[in-house]
XYZ file of C-alpha atoms in Angstrom:
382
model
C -41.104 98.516 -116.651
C -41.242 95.859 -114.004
C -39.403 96.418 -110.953
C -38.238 92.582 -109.609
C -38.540 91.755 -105.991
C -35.634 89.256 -106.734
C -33.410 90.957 -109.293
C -30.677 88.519 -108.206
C -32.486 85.335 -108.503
C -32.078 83.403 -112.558
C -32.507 79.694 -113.580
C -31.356 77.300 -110.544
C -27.997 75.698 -111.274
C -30.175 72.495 -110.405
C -32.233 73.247 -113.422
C -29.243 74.293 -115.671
C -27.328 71.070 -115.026
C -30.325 68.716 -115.770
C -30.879 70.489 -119.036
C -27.344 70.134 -119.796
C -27.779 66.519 -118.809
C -30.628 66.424 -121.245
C -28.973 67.903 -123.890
C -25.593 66.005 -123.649
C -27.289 62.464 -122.781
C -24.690 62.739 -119.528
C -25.917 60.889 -116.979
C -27.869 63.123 -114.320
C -26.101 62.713 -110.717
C -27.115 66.630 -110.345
C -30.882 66.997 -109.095
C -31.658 65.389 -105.582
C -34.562 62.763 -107.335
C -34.179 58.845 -107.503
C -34.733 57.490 -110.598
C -36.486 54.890 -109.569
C -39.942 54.696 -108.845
C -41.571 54.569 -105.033
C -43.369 51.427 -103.727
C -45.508 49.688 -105.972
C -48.329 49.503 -102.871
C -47.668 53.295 -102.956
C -48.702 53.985 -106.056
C -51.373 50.984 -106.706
C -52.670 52.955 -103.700
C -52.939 56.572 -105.825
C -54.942 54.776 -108.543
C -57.271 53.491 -106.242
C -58.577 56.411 -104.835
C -58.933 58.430 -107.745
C -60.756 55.892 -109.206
C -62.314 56.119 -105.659
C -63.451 59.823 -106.230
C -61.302 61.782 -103.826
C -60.556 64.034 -106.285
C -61.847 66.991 -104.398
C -60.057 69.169 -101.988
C -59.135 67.986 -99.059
C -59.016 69.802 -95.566
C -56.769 72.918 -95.574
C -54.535 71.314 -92.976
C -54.382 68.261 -94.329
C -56.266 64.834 -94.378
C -56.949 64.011 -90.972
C -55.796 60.437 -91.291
C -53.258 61.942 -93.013
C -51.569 63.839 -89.985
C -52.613 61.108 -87.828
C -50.187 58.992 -89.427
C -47.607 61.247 -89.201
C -47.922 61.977 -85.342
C -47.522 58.058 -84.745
C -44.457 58.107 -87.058
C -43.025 61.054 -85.063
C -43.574 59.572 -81.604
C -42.094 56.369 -82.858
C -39.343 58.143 -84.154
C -38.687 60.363 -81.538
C -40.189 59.755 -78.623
C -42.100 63.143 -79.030
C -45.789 63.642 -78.749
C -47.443 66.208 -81.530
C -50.983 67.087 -81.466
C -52.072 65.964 -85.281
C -55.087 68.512 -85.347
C -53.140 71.646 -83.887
C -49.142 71.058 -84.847
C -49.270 69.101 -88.041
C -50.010 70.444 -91.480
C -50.090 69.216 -94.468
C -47.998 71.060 -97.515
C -47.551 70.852 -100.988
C -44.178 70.169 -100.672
C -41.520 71.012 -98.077
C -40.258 74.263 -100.236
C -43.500 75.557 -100.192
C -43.796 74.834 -95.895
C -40.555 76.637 -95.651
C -41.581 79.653 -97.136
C -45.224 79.752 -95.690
C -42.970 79.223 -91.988
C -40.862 82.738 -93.187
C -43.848 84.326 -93.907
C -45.823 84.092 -90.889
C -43.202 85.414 -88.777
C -40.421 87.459 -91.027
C -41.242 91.335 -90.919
C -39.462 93.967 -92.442
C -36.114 94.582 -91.667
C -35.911 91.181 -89.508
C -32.508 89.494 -90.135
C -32.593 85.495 -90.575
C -29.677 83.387 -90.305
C -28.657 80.616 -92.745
C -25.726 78.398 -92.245
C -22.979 78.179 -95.691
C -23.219 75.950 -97.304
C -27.445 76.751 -97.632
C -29.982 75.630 -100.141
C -30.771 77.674 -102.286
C -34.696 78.794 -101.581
C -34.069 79.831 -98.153
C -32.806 83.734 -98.946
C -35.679 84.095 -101.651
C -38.449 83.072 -99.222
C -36.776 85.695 -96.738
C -36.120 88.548 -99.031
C -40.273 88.390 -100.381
C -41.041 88.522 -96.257
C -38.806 91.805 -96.188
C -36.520 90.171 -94.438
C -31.962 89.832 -95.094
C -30.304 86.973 -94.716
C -26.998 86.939 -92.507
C -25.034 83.692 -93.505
C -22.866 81.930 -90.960
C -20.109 79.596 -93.015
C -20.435 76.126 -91.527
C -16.636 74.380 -90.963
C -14.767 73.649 -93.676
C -13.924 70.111 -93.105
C -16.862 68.360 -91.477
C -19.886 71.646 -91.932
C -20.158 71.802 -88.005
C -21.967 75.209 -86.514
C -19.269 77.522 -85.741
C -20.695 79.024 -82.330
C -18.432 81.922 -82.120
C -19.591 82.891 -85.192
C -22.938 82.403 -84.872
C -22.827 84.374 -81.929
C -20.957 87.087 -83.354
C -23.769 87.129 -85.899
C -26.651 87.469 -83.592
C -28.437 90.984 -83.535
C -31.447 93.150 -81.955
C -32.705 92.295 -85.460
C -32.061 88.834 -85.538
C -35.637 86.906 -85.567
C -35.205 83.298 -87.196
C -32.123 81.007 -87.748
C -32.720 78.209 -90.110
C -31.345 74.423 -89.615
C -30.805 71.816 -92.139
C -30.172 68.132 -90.687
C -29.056 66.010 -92.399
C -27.374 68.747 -94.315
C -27.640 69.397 -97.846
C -25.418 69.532 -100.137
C -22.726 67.991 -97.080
C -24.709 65.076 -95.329
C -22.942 66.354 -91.843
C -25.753 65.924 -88.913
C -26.489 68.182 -85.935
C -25.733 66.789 -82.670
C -27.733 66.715 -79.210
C -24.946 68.943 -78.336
C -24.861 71.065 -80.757
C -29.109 71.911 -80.537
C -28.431 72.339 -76.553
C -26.136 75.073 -77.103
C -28.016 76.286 -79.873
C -30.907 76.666 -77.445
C -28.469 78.102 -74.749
C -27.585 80.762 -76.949
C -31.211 81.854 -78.035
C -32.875 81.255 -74.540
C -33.180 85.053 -73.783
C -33.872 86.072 -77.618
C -37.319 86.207 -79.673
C -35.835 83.953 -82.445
C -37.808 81.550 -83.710
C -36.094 78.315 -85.430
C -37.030 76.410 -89.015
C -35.495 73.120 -88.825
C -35.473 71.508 -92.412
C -35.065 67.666 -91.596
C -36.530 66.589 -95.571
C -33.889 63.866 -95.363
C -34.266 62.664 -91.486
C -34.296 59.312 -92.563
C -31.716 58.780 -94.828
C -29.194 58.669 -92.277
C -25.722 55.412 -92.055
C -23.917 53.781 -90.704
C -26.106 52.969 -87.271
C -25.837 57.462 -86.231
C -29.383 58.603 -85.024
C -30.953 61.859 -86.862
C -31.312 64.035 -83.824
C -34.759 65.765 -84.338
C -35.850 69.249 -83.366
C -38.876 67.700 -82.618
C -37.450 65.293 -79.556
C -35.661 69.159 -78.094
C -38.645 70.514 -75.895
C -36.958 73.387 -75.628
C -36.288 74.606 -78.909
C -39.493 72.896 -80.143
C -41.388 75.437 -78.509
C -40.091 77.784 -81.172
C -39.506 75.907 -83.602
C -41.435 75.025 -87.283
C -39.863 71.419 -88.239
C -40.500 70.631 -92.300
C -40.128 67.039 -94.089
C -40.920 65.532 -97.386
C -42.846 62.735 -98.300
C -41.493 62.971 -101.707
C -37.315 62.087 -99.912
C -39.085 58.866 -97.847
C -41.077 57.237 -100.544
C -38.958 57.881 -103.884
C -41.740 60.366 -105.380
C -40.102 63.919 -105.467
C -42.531 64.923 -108.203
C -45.529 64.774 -105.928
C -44.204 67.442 -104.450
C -46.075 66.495 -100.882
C -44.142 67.324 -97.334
C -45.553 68.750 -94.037
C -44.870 70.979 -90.734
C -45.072 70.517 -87.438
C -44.507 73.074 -85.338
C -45.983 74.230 -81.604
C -50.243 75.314 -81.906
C -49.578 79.205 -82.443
C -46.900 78.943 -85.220
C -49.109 76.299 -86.421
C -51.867 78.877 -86.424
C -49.691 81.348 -87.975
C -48.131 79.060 -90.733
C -51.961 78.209 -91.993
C -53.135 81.894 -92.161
C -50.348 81.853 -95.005
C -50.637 78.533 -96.186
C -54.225 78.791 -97.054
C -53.359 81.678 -99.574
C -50.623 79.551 -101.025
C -52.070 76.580 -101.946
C -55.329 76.219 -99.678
C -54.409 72.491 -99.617
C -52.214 69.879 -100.888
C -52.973 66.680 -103.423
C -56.355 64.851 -102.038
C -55.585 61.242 -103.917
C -51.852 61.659 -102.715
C -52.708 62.311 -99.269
C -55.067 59.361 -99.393
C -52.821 57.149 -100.610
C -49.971 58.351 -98.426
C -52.240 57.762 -94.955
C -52.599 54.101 -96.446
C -49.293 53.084 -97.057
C -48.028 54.510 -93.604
C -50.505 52.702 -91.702
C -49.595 49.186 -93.808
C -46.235 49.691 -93.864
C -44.620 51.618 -90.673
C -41.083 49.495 -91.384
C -40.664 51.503 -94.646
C -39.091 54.108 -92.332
C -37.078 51.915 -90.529
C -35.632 50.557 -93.299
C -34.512 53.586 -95.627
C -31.246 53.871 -93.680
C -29.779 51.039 -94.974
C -31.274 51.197 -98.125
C -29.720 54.000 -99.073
C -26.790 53.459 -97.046
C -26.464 49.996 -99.679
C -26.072 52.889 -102.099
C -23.890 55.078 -101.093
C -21.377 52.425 -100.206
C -21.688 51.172 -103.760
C -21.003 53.998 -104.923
C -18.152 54.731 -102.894
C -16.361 51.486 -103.505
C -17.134 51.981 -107.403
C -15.537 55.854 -107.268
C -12.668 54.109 -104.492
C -9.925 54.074 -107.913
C -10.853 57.411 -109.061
C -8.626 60.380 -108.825
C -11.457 62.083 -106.583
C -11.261 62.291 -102.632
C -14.023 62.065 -100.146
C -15.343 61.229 -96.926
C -18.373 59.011 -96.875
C -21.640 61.405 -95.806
C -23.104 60.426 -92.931
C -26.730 61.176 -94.610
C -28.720 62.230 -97.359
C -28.335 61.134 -100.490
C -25.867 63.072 -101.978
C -21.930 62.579 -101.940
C -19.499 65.261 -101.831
C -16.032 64.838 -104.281
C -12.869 66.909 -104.189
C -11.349 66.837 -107.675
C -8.447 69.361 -106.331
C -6.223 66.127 -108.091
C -7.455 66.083 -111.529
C -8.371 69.791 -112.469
C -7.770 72.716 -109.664
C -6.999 75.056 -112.703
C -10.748 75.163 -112.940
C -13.376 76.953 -110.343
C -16.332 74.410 -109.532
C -19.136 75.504 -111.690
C -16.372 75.113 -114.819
C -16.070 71.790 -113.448
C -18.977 70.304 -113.304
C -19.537 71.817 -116.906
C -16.430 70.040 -118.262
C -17.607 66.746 -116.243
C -20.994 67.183 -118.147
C -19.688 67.708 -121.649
C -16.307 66.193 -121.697
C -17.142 62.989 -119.426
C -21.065 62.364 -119.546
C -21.691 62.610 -116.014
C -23.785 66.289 -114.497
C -23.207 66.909 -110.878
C -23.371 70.309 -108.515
C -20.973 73.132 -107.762
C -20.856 73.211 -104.127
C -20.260 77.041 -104.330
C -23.891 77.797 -105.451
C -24.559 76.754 -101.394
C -22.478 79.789 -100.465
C -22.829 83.526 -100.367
C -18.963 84.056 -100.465
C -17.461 80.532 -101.635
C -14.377 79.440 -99.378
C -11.403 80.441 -101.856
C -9.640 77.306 -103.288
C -12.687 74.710 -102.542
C -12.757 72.160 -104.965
C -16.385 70.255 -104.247
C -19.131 68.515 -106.626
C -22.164 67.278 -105.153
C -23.029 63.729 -106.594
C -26.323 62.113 -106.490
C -26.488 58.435 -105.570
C -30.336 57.786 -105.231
C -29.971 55.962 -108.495
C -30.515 51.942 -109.448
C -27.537 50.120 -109.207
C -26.259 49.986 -113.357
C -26.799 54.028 -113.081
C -24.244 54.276 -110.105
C -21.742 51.346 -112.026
C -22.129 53.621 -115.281
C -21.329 56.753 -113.785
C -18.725 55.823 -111.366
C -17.103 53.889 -114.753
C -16.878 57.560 -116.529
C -15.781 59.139 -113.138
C -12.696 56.626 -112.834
C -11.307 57.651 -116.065
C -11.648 61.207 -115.417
């Protein structure tokens, strides 16, 4: 008989939707991936160095050049000054950073708080550690921390909360203010802070992505996680990293090397390349995918669905409390999938305990233009 350490956990809804998708020939606004392909200098790049022979594996914390790049990035970014040898590290993929980050500092019995709306792999990572999670509901309108709560929550036991800015599935950002009272409140505690930031640059309309990497003070205990796979279009290379102060860093790797050991040599290779040839790809994304989501918006503008244009990631929320509020949100997005050929999210997968009477679908928009125009077509008719 096997006993399961997660008897709770089944088939992501991310999974079920695409293979409804798949199986209905709806078009897939459900899972976070573009589908179109990353740079073509990217990828020319890949080929190259397997042809190259780097096909062996590469340092445990990454290839050197590798984090090199990605210390320049973050001091052009942010003004902020990482070490690449002792704070950056290289993962195979920013899931698998996250849970290494839990690991290295979650004991039994610790408590770790997530903010409601969460995604979805935090409370597994925490549970395997031994750890429970204690979730804090984010506002209902615009997903701001509720302070009084999250004070309220805070206990002897309390040991990590975890941060996700830009926000998924909600696109709300974290304000300056909002980390200086975070690090107000957790001054006098041992709580250390994972700060998920996958989609820091995919952020409109001219609004800065406030970094936990540009706070000193939280920095210092803090483990900040991105993806490669979000800023270049290539989700399926599953490549991200952390950077985090030298002993978390040391921490996180006595984990990580039992995990993976190391991420993608040719991948990191050809990642090191294209960031030194092309630093402007970062500066750019914003309004790239800002293009997109105001497409999108305008396109879905006739539609019986209400929203408020996110202010990042790629991913719009939609209120269809007009059109059917006889049925919960997973029915929903079913009946969208079958009935109208277009798979989205259930916002209420995000929560522990679901606000009563929310109506939300998350939509994907990192999509070429004739996918947004056909599925914003199916949505105005719904």
């Amino acid at each position: 008989m096997i006993t399961s350490k997660l008897p709770n956990v089944g088939i992501t809804i991310f999974t079920q939707m695409s293979q409804l998708a798949a199986q209905t020939g709806a078009i897939n606004l459900s899972q976070g991936f573009p589908d179109f392909d990353g740079p073509q200098a990217l990828r020319d790049a890949v080929g190259r160095h397997i042809a190259s022979g780097h096909n062996q594996y590469s340092p445990m914390t990454g290839l050197p050049a590798l984090r090199q790049q990605i210390a320049a990035k973050i001091a052009r970014s942010y003004g902020a000054n990482v070490d690449a040898d002792n704070e950056v590290t290289v993962t195979p993929g920013a899931t698998q950073a996250i849970f290494c980050a839990i690991q290295a500092v979650i004991h039994s019995g610790d408590e770790v708080i997530v903010f409601d709306p969460a995604y979805d792999s935090y409370e597994p990572s925490v549970e395997l550690a031994g750890g429970r999670c204690v979730h804090v509901q984010l506002g209902l309108k615009d997903f701001s921390i509720d302070f009084e709560k999250l004070s309220a929550a805070l206990s002897p036991r309390t040991r990590m909360i975890i941060l996700n800015t830009p926000h998924n599935p909600s696109g709300a950002l974290i304000s300056r203010a909002e980390l200086d009272q975070l690090a107000a409140l957790i001054r006098d505690r041992d709580i250390y802070v994972i700060s998920d930031e996958v989609y820091e640059h995919l952020v409109f309309d001219g609004v800065p992505h406030v970094s936990v990497l540009a706070h000193e003070e939280l920095y210092q205990r803090a483990f900040v996680v991105s993806s490669f796979g979000k800023t270049y279009h290539v989700t399926g290379w599953k490549t991200g990293y952390v950077v985090a102060p030298p002993a978390l860093t040391a921490e996180l790797r006595k984990v990580h090397q039992y995990v993976s050991f190391c991420g993608v040599t040719p991948l990191q290779y050809a990642l090191a390349d294209y960031m030194a040839e092309h630093p402007e790809h970062v500066e750019e994304l914003p309004g790239f995918y800002q293009a997109k989501r105001d497409l999108f918006c305008d396109l879905l503008a006739p539609s019986r669905f209400s929203f408020t244009r996110v202010t990042g990631t790629y991913f719009q929320l939609v209120d269809y409390s007009q059109i059917r509020p006889d049925l919960n949100d997973v029915e929903m997005a079913m009946w969208m999938t079958r009935e109208h050929g277009v798979a989205s999210i259930p916002v209420s997968v995000f929560y522990q305990h679901p606000p009563e009477g929310q109506r939300l679908v998350r939509l994907c928009f990192a999509k070429r233009e004739e996918t947004l125009r056909e599925a914003a077509a199916k949505l105005c008719v719904i």
